[in-house]
XYZ file of C-alpha atoms in Angstrom:
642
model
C 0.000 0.000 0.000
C 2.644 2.235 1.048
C 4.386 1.577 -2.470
C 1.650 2.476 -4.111
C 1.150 5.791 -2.453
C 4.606 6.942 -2.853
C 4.839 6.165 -7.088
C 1.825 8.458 -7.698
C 3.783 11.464 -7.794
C 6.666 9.956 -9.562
C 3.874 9.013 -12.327
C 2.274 12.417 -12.329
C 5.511 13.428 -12.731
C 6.883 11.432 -15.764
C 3.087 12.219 -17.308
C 3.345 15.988 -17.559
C 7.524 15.948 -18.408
C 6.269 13.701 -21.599
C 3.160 16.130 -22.122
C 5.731 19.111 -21.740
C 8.007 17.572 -24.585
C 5.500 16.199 -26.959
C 4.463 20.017 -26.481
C 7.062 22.125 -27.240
C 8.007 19.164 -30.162
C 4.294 20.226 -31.560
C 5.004 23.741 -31.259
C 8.302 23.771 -32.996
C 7.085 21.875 -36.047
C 4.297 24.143 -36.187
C 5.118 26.948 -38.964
C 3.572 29.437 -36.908
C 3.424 33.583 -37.672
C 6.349 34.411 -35.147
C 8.588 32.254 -38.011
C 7.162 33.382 -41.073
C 8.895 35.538 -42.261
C 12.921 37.619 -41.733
C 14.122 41.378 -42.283
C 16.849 40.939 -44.465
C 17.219 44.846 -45.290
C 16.260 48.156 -44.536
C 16.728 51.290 -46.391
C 15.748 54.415 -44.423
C 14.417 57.357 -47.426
C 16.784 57.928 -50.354
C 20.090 58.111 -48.901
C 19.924 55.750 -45.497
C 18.860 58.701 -43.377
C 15.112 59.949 -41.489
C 14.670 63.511 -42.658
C 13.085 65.753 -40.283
C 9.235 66.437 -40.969
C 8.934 64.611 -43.848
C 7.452 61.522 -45.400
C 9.932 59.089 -46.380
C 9.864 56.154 -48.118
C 10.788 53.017 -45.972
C 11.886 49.929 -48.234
C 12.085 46.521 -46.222
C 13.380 43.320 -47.616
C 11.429 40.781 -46.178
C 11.975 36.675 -46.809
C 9.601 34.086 -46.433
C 11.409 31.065 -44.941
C 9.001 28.486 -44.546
C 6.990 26.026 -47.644
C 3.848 27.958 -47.227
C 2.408 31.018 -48.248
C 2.888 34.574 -46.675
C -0.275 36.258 -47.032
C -1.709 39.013 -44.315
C -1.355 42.332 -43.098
C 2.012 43.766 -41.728
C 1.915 46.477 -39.457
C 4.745 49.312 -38.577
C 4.572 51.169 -35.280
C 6.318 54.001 -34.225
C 8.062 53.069 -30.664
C 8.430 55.698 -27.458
C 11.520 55.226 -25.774
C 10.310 52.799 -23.254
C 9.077 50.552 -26.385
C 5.265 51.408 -26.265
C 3.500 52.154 -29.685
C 2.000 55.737 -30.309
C 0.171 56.718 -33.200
C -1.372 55.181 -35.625
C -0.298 52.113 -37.324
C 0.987 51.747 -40.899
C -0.744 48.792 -41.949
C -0.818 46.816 -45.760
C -1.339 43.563 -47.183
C 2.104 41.045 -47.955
C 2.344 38.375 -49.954
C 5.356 36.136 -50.195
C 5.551 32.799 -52.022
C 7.341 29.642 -50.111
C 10.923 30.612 -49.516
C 11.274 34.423 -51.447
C 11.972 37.500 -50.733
C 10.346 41.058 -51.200
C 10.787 44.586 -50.752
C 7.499 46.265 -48.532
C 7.598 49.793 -48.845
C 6.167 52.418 -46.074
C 5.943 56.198 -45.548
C 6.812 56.822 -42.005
C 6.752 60.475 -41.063
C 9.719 61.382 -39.224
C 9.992 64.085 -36.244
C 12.621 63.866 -34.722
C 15.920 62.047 -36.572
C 17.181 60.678 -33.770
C 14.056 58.660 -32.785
C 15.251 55.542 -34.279
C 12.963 52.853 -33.036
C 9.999 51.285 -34.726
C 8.628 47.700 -35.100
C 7.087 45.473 -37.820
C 4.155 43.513 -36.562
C 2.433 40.895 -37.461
C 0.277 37.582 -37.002
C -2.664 37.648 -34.724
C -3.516 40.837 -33.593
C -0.465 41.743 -34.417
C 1.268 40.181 -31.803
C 4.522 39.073 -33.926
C 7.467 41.484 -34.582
C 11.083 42.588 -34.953
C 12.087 46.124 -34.533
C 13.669 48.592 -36.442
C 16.592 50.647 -35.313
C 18.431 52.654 -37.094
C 22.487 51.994 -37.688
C 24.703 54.127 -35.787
C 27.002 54.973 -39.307
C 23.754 56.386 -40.681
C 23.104 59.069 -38.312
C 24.086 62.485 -39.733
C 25.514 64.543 -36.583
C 23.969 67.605 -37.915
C 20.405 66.098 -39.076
C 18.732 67.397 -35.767
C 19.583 70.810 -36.989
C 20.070 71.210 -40.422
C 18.149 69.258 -43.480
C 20.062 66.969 -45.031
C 20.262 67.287 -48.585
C 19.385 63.855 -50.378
C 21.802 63.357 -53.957
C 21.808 60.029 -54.755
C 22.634 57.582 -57.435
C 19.873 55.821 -59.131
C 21.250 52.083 -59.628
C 19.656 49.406 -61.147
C 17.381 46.985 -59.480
C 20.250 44.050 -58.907
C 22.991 46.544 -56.719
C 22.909 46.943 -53.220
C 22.031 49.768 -51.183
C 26.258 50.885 -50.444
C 28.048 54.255 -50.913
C 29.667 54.160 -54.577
C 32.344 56.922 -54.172
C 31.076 60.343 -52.840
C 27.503 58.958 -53.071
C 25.108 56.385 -52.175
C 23.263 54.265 -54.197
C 19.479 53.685 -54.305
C 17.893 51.137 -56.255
C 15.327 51.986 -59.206
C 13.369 49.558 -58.093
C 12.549 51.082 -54.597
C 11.422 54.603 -56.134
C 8.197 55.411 -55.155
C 5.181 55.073 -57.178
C 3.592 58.620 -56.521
C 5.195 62.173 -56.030
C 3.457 62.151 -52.449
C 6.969 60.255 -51.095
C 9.272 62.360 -52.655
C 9.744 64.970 -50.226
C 12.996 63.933 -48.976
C 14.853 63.419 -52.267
C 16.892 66.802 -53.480
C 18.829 65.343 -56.333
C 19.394 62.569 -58.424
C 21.786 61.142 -60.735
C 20.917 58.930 -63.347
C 23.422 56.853 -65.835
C 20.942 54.418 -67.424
C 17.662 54.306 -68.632
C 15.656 53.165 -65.122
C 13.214 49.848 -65.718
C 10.533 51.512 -64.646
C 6.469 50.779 -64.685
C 4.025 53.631 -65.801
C 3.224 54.820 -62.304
C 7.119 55.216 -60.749
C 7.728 57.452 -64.475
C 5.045 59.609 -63.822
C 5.855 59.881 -60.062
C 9.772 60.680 -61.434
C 8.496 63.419 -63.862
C 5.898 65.008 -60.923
C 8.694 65.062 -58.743
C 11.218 66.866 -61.186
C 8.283 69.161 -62.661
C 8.042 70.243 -58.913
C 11.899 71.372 -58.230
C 13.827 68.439 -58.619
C 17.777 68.590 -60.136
C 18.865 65.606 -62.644
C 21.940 65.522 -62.903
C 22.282 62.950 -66.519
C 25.276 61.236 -67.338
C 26.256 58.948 -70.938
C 25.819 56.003 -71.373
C 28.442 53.490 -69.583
C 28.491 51.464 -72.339
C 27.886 53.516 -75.911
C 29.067 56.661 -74.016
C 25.966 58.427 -76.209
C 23.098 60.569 -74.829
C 20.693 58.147 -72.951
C 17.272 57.615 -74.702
C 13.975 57.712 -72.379
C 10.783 56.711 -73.463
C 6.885 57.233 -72.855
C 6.075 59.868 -69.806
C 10.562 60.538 -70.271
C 10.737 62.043 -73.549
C 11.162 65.044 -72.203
C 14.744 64.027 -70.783
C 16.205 63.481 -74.521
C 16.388 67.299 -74.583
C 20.074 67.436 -76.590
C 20.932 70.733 -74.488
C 23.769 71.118 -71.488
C 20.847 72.181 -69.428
C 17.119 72.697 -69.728
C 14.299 73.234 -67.047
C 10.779 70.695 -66.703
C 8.109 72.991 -65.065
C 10.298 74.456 -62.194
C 12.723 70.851 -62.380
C 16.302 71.360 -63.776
C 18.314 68.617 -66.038
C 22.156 68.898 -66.570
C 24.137 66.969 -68.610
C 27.738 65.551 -67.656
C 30.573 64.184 -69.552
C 32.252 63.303 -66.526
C 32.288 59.782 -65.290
C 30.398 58.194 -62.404
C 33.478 57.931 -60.814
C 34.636 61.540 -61.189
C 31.691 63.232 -59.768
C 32.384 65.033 -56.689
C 29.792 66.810 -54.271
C 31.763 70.048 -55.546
C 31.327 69.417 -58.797
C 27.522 69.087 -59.052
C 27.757 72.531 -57.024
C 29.505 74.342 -58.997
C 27.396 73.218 -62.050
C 24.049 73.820 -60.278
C 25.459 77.282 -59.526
C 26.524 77.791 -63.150
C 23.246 77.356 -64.388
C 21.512 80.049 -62.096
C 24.624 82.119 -63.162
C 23.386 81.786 -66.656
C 19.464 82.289 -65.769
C 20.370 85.317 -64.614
C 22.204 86.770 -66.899
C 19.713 86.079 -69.255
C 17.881 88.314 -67.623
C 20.631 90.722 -67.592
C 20.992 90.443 -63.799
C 25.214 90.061 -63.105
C 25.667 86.941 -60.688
C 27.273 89.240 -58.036
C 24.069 90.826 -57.521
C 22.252 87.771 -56.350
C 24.765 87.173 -53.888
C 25.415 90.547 -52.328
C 23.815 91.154 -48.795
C 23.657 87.326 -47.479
C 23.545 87.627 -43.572
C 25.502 85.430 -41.694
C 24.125 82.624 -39.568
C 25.035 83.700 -36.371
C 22.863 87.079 -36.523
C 19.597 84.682 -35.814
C 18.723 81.196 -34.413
C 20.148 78.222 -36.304
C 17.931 75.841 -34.397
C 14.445 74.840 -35.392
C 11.179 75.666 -32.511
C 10.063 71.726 -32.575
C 7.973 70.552 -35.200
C 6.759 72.886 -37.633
C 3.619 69.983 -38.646
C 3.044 69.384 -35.176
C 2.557 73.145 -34.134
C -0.082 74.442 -37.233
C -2.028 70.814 -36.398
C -2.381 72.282 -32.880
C -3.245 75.583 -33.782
C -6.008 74.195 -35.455
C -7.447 72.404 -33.012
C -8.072 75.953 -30.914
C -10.414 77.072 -33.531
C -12.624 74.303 -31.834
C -11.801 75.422 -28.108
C -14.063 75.038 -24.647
C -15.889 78.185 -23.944
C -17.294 77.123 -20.654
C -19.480 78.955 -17.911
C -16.439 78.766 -15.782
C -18.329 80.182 -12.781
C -21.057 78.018 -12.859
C -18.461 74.837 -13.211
C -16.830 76.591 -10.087
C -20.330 77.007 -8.034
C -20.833 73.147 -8.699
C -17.222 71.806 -7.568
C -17.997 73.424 -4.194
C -21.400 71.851 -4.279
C -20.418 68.836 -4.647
C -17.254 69.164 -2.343
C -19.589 70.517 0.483
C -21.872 66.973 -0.857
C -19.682 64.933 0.383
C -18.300 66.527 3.388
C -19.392 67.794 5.708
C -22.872 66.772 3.881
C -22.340 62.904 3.881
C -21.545 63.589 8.400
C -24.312 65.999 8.512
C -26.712 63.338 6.481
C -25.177 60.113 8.599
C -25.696 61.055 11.898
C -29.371 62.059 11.214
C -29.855 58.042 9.997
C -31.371 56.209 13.190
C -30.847 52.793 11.028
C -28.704 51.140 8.795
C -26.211 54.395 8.321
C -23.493 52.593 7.030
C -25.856 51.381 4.235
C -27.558 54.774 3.512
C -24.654 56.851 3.491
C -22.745 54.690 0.921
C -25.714 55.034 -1.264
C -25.490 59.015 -0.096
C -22.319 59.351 -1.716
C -23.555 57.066 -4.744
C -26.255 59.205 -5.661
C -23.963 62.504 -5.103
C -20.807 61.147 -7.553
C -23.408 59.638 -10.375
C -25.496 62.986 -9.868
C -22.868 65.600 -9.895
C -20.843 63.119 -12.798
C -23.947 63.658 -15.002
C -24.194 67.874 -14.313
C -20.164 68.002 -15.278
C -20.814 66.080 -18.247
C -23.327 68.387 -19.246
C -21.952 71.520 -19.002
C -18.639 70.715 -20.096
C -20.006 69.156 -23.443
C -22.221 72.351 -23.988
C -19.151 75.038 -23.829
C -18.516 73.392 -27.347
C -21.093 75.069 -28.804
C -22.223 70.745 -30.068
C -21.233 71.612 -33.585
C -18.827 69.071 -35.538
C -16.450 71.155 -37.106
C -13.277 69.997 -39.366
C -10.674 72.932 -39.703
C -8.313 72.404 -42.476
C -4.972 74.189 -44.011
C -3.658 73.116 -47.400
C -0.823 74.192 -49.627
C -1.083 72.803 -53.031
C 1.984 73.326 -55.585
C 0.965 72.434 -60.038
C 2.716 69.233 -61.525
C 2.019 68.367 -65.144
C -1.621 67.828 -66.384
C -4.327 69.019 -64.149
C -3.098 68.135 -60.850
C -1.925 69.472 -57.720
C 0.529 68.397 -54.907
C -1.056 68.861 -52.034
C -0.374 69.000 -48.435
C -2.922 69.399 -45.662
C -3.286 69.569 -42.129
C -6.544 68.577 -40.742
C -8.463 68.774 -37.255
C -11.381 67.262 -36.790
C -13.543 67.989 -33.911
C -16.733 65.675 -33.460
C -19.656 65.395 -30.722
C -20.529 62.361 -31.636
C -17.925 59.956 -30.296
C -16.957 57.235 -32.951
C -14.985 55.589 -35.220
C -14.443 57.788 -38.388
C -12.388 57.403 -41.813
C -10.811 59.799 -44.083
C -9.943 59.640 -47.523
C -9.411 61.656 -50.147
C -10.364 62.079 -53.950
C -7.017 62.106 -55.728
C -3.939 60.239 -55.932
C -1.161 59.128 -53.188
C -2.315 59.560 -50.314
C -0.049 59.503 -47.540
C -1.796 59.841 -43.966
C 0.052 60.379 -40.734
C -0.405 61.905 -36.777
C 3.084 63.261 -36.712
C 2.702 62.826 -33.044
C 4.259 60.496 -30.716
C 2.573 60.878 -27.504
C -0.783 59.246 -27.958
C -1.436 55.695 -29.043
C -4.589 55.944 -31.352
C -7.383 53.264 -31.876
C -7.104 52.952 -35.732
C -4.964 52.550 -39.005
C -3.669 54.247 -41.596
C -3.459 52.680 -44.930
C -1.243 54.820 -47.108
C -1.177 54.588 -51.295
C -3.481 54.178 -54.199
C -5.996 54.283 -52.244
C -5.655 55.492 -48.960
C -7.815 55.725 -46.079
C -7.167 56.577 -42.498
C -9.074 55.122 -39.469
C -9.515 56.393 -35.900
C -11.486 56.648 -32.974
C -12.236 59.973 -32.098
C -14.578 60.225 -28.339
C -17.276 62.877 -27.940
C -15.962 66.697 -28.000
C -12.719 65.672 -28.609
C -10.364 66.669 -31.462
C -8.642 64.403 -34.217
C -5.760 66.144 -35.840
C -3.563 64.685 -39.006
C -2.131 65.476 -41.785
C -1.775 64.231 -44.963
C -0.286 64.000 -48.510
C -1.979 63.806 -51.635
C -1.966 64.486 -55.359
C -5.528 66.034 -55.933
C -7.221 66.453 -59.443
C -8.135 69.899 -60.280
C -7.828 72.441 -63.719
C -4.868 73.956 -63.162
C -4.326 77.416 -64.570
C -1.473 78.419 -66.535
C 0.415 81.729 -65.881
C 1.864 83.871 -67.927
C 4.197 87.035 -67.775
C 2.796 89.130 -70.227
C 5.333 92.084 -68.890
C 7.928 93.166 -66.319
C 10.346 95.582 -65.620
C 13.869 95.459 -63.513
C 15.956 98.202 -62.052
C 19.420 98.373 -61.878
C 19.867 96.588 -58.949
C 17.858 93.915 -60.000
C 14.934 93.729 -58.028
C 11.047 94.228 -59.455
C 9.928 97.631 -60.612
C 6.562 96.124 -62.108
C 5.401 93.155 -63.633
C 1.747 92.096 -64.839
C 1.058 88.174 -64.698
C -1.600 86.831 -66.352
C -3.532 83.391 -64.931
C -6.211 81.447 -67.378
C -8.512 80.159 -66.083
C -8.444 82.110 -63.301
C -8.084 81.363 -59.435
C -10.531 80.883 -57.193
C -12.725 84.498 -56.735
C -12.756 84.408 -53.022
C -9.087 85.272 -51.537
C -8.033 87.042 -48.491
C -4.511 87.501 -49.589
C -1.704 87.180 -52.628
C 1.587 88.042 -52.766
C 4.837 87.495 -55.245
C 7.614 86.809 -54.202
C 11.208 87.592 -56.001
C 14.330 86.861 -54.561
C 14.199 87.525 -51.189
C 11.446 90.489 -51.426
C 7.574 90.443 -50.952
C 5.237 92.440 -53.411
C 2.286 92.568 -53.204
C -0.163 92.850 -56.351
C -3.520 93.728 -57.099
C -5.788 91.275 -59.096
C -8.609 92.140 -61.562
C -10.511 89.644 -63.890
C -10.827 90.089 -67.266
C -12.220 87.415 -69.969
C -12.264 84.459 -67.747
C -8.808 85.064 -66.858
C -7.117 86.848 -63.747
C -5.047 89.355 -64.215
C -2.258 90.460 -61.301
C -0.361 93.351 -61.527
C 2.528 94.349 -58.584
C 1.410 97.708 -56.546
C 3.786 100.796 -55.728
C 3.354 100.193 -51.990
C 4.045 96.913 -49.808
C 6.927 95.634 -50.604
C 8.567 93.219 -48.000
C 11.684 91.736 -47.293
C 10.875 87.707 -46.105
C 13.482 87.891 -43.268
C 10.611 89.992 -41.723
C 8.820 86.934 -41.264
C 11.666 84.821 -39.455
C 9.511 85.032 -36.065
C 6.860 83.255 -37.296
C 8.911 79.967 -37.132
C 8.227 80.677 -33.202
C 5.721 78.762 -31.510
C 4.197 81.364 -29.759
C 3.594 83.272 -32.999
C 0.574 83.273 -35.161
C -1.156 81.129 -32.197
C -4.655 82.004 -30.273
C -3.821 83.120 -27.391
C -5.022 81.495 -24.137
C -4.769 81.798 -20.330
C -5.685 79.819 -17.276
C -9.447 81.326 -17.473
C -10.024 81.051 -20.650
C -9.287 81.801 -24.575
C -8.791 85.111 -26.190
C -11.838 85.393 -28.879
C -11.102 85.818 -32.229
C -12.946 85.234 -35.538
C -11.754 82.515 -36.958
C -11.284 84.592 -40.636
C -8.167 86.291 -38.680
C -7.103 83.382 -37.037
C -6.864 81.973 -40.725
C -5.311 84.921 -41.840
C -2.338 85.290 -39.562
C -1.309 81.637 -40.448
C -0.836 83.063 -43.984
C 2.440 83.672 -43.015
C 3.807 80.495 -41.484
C 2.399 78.534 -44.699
C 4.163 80.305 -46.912
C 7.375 79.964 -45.002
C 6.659 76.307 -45.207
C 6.109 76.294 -48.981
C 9.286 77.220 -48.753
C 11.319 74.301 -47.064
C 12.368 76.752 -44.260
C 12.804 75.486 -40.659
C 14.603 78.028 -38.661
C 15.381 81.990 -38.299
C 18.270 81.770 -40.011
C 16.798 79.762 -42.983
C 14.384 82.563 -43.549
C 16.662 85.456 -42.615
C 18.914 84.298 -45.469
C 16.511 82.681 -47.867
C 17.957 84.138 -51.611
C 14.974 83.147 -54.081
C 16.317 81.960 -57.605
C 17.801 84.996 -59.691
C 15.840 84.410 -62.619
C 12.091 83.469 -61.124
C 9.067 84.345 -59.270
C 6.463 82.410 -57.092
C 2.782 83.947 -57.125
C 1.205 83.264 -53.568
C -2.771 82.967 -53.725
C -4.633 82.217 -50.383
C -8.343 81.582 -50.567
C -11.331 79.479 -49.482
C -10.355 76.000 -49.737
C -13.008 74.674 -53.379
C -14.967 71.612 -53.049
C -12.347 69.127 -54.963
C -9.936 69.682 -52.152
C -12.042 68.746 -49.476
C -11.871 65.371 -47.395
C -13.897 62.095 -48.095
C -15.222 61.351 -44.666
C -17.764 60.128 -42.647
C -17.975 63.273 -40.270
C -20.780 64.811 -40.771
C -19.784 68.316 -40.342
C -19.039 71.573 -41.620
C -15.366 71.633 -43.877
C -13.702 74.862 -43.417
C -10.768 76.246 -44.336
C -7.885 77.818 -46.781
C -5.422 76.858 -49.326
C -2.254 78.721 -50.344
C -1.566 78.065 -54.168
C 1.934 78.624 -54.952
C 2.753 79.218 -58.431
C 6.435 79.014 -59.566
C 7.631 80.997 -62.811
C 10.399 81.874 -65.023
C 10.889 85.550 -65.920
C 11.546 85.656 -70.018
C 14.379 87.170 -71.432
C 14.496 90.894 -71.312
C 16.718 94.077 -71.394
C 16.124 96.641 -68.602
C 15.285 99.550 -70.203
C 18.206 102.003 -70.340
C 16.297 104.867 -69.518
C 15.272 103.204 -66.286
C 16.963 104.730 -63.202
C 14.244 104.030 -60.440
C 15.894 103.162 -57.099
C 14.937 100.238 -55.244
C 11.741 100.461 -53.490
């Protein structure tokens, strides 16, 4: 008997050690999610770096090491230092076959470059991942500061992602497909014809047509002109140097090996040379009067995205009866004590009973009154607030950017989309995780829970259909020292009626113009008075300008027409590129060119897709960037500057 007794737990024992092996045996021959699938490579933008306050392409070379399928949704999630997620996560469908590999391209915004960690999930609700962390020998030592400027070679499809000389490499086959990704690529060299599909040409030409440098070598094997085809023809253009839109193309006979980052300077520099003489303006000119960076603030206030979002979001601010809130907090302190003694010791029975219930009553009572009037000092109106800058490309389109807030009183899950092209969604925040998704591309949509009389901001990226007007120069006029004396700009069709302000801007000076509409065309034309010089405007980079004032009682009232209007400023700026004081202090415009600034009512075709059933308000800044013709200044013309 005793036997007995004592091989029970030696039984139990061997039992659950089999169980325990036959387990983890079962487990291991399972080809579970967590084994699916390896990061083999990742490629940070254009040149292996996170630019500040941009969307950047993220290519990841992910391989499928098991017999079956890959075929669900990946997710990306930005990390906080303590390895939480924030945001909202990047999510699209994968598909690998049995043992391949693939690149999976995402569109991380990035604000600050030296937040390096993020994580690709998947499996179950997500619950699978490896993280991302940037390489120490990527990180640029003056990216927190200063952007860095993105001149790559374009390789083909089979060469790794490696530093060939004074540059770095970046495969054709990882360009983006729309112009919306671009942002962080400057320049671009280009010895071979690029194997490219229809939407990654047209995504190549938007981005040149918008500002982008070429930089076009010969062939490495004829040594002749290369030959582009389709949406390229433009680039067969036999001339040193030629301009797409506001894009510039130079041709080299230099080898691949024998460019040099001074070298692409100096020819960049020639050609402005050269634009402006053709305008009769001497080089020297352009580049008298620069002010040296230590006169004003080399640093950037934060993030520029970040700060406008949150500017919106106090045009839909609390306006509550503050003394009536105050009245009731004393109420209800007084409730529960001394009121709950007072009301106990007048119970002859059960008091422990009735003065739990006491206090019951008083907290869901007093819960329901704060509720109430909190939720009515938002006037109950759902409201989305929106700015936009939207720059021409080729055909009728526009590249657009916007930054949305959307206020609802009906708590909810909500989606935005957009008609158009592109679309790149992001919070650019990384304090709040966010119940939702973004799905960025062809098609792209943006999910998240938004509770009642709360705000939702975002911004986004998009290339938006829309007739875009041509302008035209019909006449101006220089003086000797180069700057504008008049000039009279035609746009057909014109803009929208309904402005509240337009400017040009040349060089580094301000005009402002006067508009009048004349056979379904607008015609601008510059005034005598008003002229500006933009380092003026180098304060508005602060966050405490251009922003509704507030206190610890309450808000500062303002219409929200002004409110609009003094953001004019810090838009433009940002149509710009500019990031800090001493950016805008010493911001030279090119010699040769002009950009019209026209700020109006935001039309119909730019609004959002959503299920918020609210009013869309807001204004757009078109920015218009043209060449001046050739011209003589008239020799008679001695005005001085004005």
């Amino acid at each position: 008997m005793n036997y007995h007794l004592r091989s029970i737990p030696q039984t139990l024992f061997r039992a659950l050690k089999l169980r325990f092996l036959v387990g983890t045996v079962l487990i291991l021959l399972l080809p579970g999610p967590v084994f699916a699938i390896d990061i083999e490579e990742v490629v940070w933008g254009f040149n292996n770096q996170q630019t500040r306050s941009k969307c950047i392409p993220l290519s990841i070379l992910l391989r499928n090491n098991t017999p079956e399928a890959f075929d669900e949704p990946v997710q990306l999630n930005r990390l906080q230092y303590g390895g939480s997620k924030v945001g909202a996560p990047l999510i699209r469908k994968v598909f690998l076959a049995p043992f391949s590999s693939h690149w999976v391209q995402f569109y991380p915004y990035i604000i600050d470059s030296y937040q390096a960690d993020w994580s690709l999930n998947w499996g179950p609700r997500f619950i699978y991942g490896q993280k991302l962390t940037r390489g120490e020998n990527n990180i640029d030592s003056n990216s927190g500061l200063y952007p860095v400027r993105s001149r790559v070679i374009l390789s083909r499809s089979d060469a790794l992602v490696k530093k060939v000389g004074h540059f770095k490499q970046f495969p054709e086959e990882l360009f983006p497909p729309s112009v919306t990704a671009t942002d962080s690529l400057d320049e671009i060299i280009i010895g071979h014809v690029p194997r490219w599909d229809a939407a990654r040409k047209v995504s190549f030409m938007d981005w040149l047509y918008q500002g982008g440098v070429v930089h076009l070598l010969p062939d490495d094997t004829t040594g002749e002109n290369l030959i582009f085809t389709t949406s390229m023809v433009e680039l067969n253009s036999p001339l040193e140097f030629f301009r797409i839109g506001e894009g510039l193309v130079i041709r080299h006979t230099l080898k691949m090996s024998q460019l040099t980052e001074n070298a692409l300077n100096t020819a960049v520099s020639t050609v402005h040379d050269k634009e402006a003489e053709n305008i009769r303006i001497h080089p020297s000119e352009v580049r008298q009067g620069k002010t040296g960076d230590s006169q004003y603030n080399s640093n950037s206030y934060g993030d520029f995205n970040s700060r406008l979002m949150h500017q919106l979001s106090d045009l839909t601010h609390p306006d509550h009866n503050w003394p009536l809130i105050y009245l009731m907090s004393l109420l209800y302190v007084f409730m529960i004590f001394p009121g709950c003694f007072l009301f106990n010791k007048r119970q002859k029975s059960s008091r422990y009973r009735n003065s739990l219930l006491f206090i019951l009553f008083t907290v869901v009572c007093f819960s329901t009154i704060f509720w109430s009037i909190g939720k009515r000092g938002y006037g109950e109106k759902t409201t989305i607030n929106s700015l936009l800058v939207a720059e021409p490309l080729q055909g009728n389109y526009f590249d657009t950017t916007c930054w949305i807030n959307s206020f609802v009183t009906d708590g909810g899950k909500y989606q935005f989309t957009s008609t158009g092209e592109g679309s790149l969604f992001t919070t650019a925040q990384e304090t709040e995780r966010i119940n939702g998704f973004i799905a960025n591309g062809t098609d792209g949509i943006f999910q998240a829970d938004i509770p009642a009389f709360t705000s939702r901001p975002f911004l986004y990226r998009i290339k938006i259909p829309f007739t875009k007007p041509e302008c035209h120069i019909v006449d101006y006029q220089l003086n000797h020292d180069g700057n504008l004396e008049d000039l009279t700009l035609e746009v057909q069709p014109g803009l929208p009626a309904s402005h509240s302000r337009m400017q040009i801007l040349f060089r580094e000076k301000l005009y402002s113009v006067s508009q009048t509409e004349k056979n379904n065309s607008s015609i601008f034309k510059l005034k005598q008075e008003g002229v500006l010089p933009l380092a003026a405007w180098r304060t508005k980079l602060d966050g405490n300008s251009n922003y509704v004032t507030r206190n610890s009682y309450g808000y500062e009232e303002k219409e929200i027409s002004a409110v609009y209007s003094e953001l004019y400023e810090a838009l433009v700026i940002k149509s710009l590129d500019l990031n800090t004081e001493a950016q805008v202090a010493n911001y030279r415009g090119h010699p040769s060119r002009i950009k019209l600034f026209y700020y109006c009512d935001i039309p119909d075709e730019f609004k959002l897709k959503t299920d918020v059933l609210g009013d869309q308000q807001g204004r757009i800044l078109f920015v218009y960037d043209v060449a001046l013709p050739e011209k003589q200044i008239a020799e008679n013309n001695e005005s001085p500057d004005q």
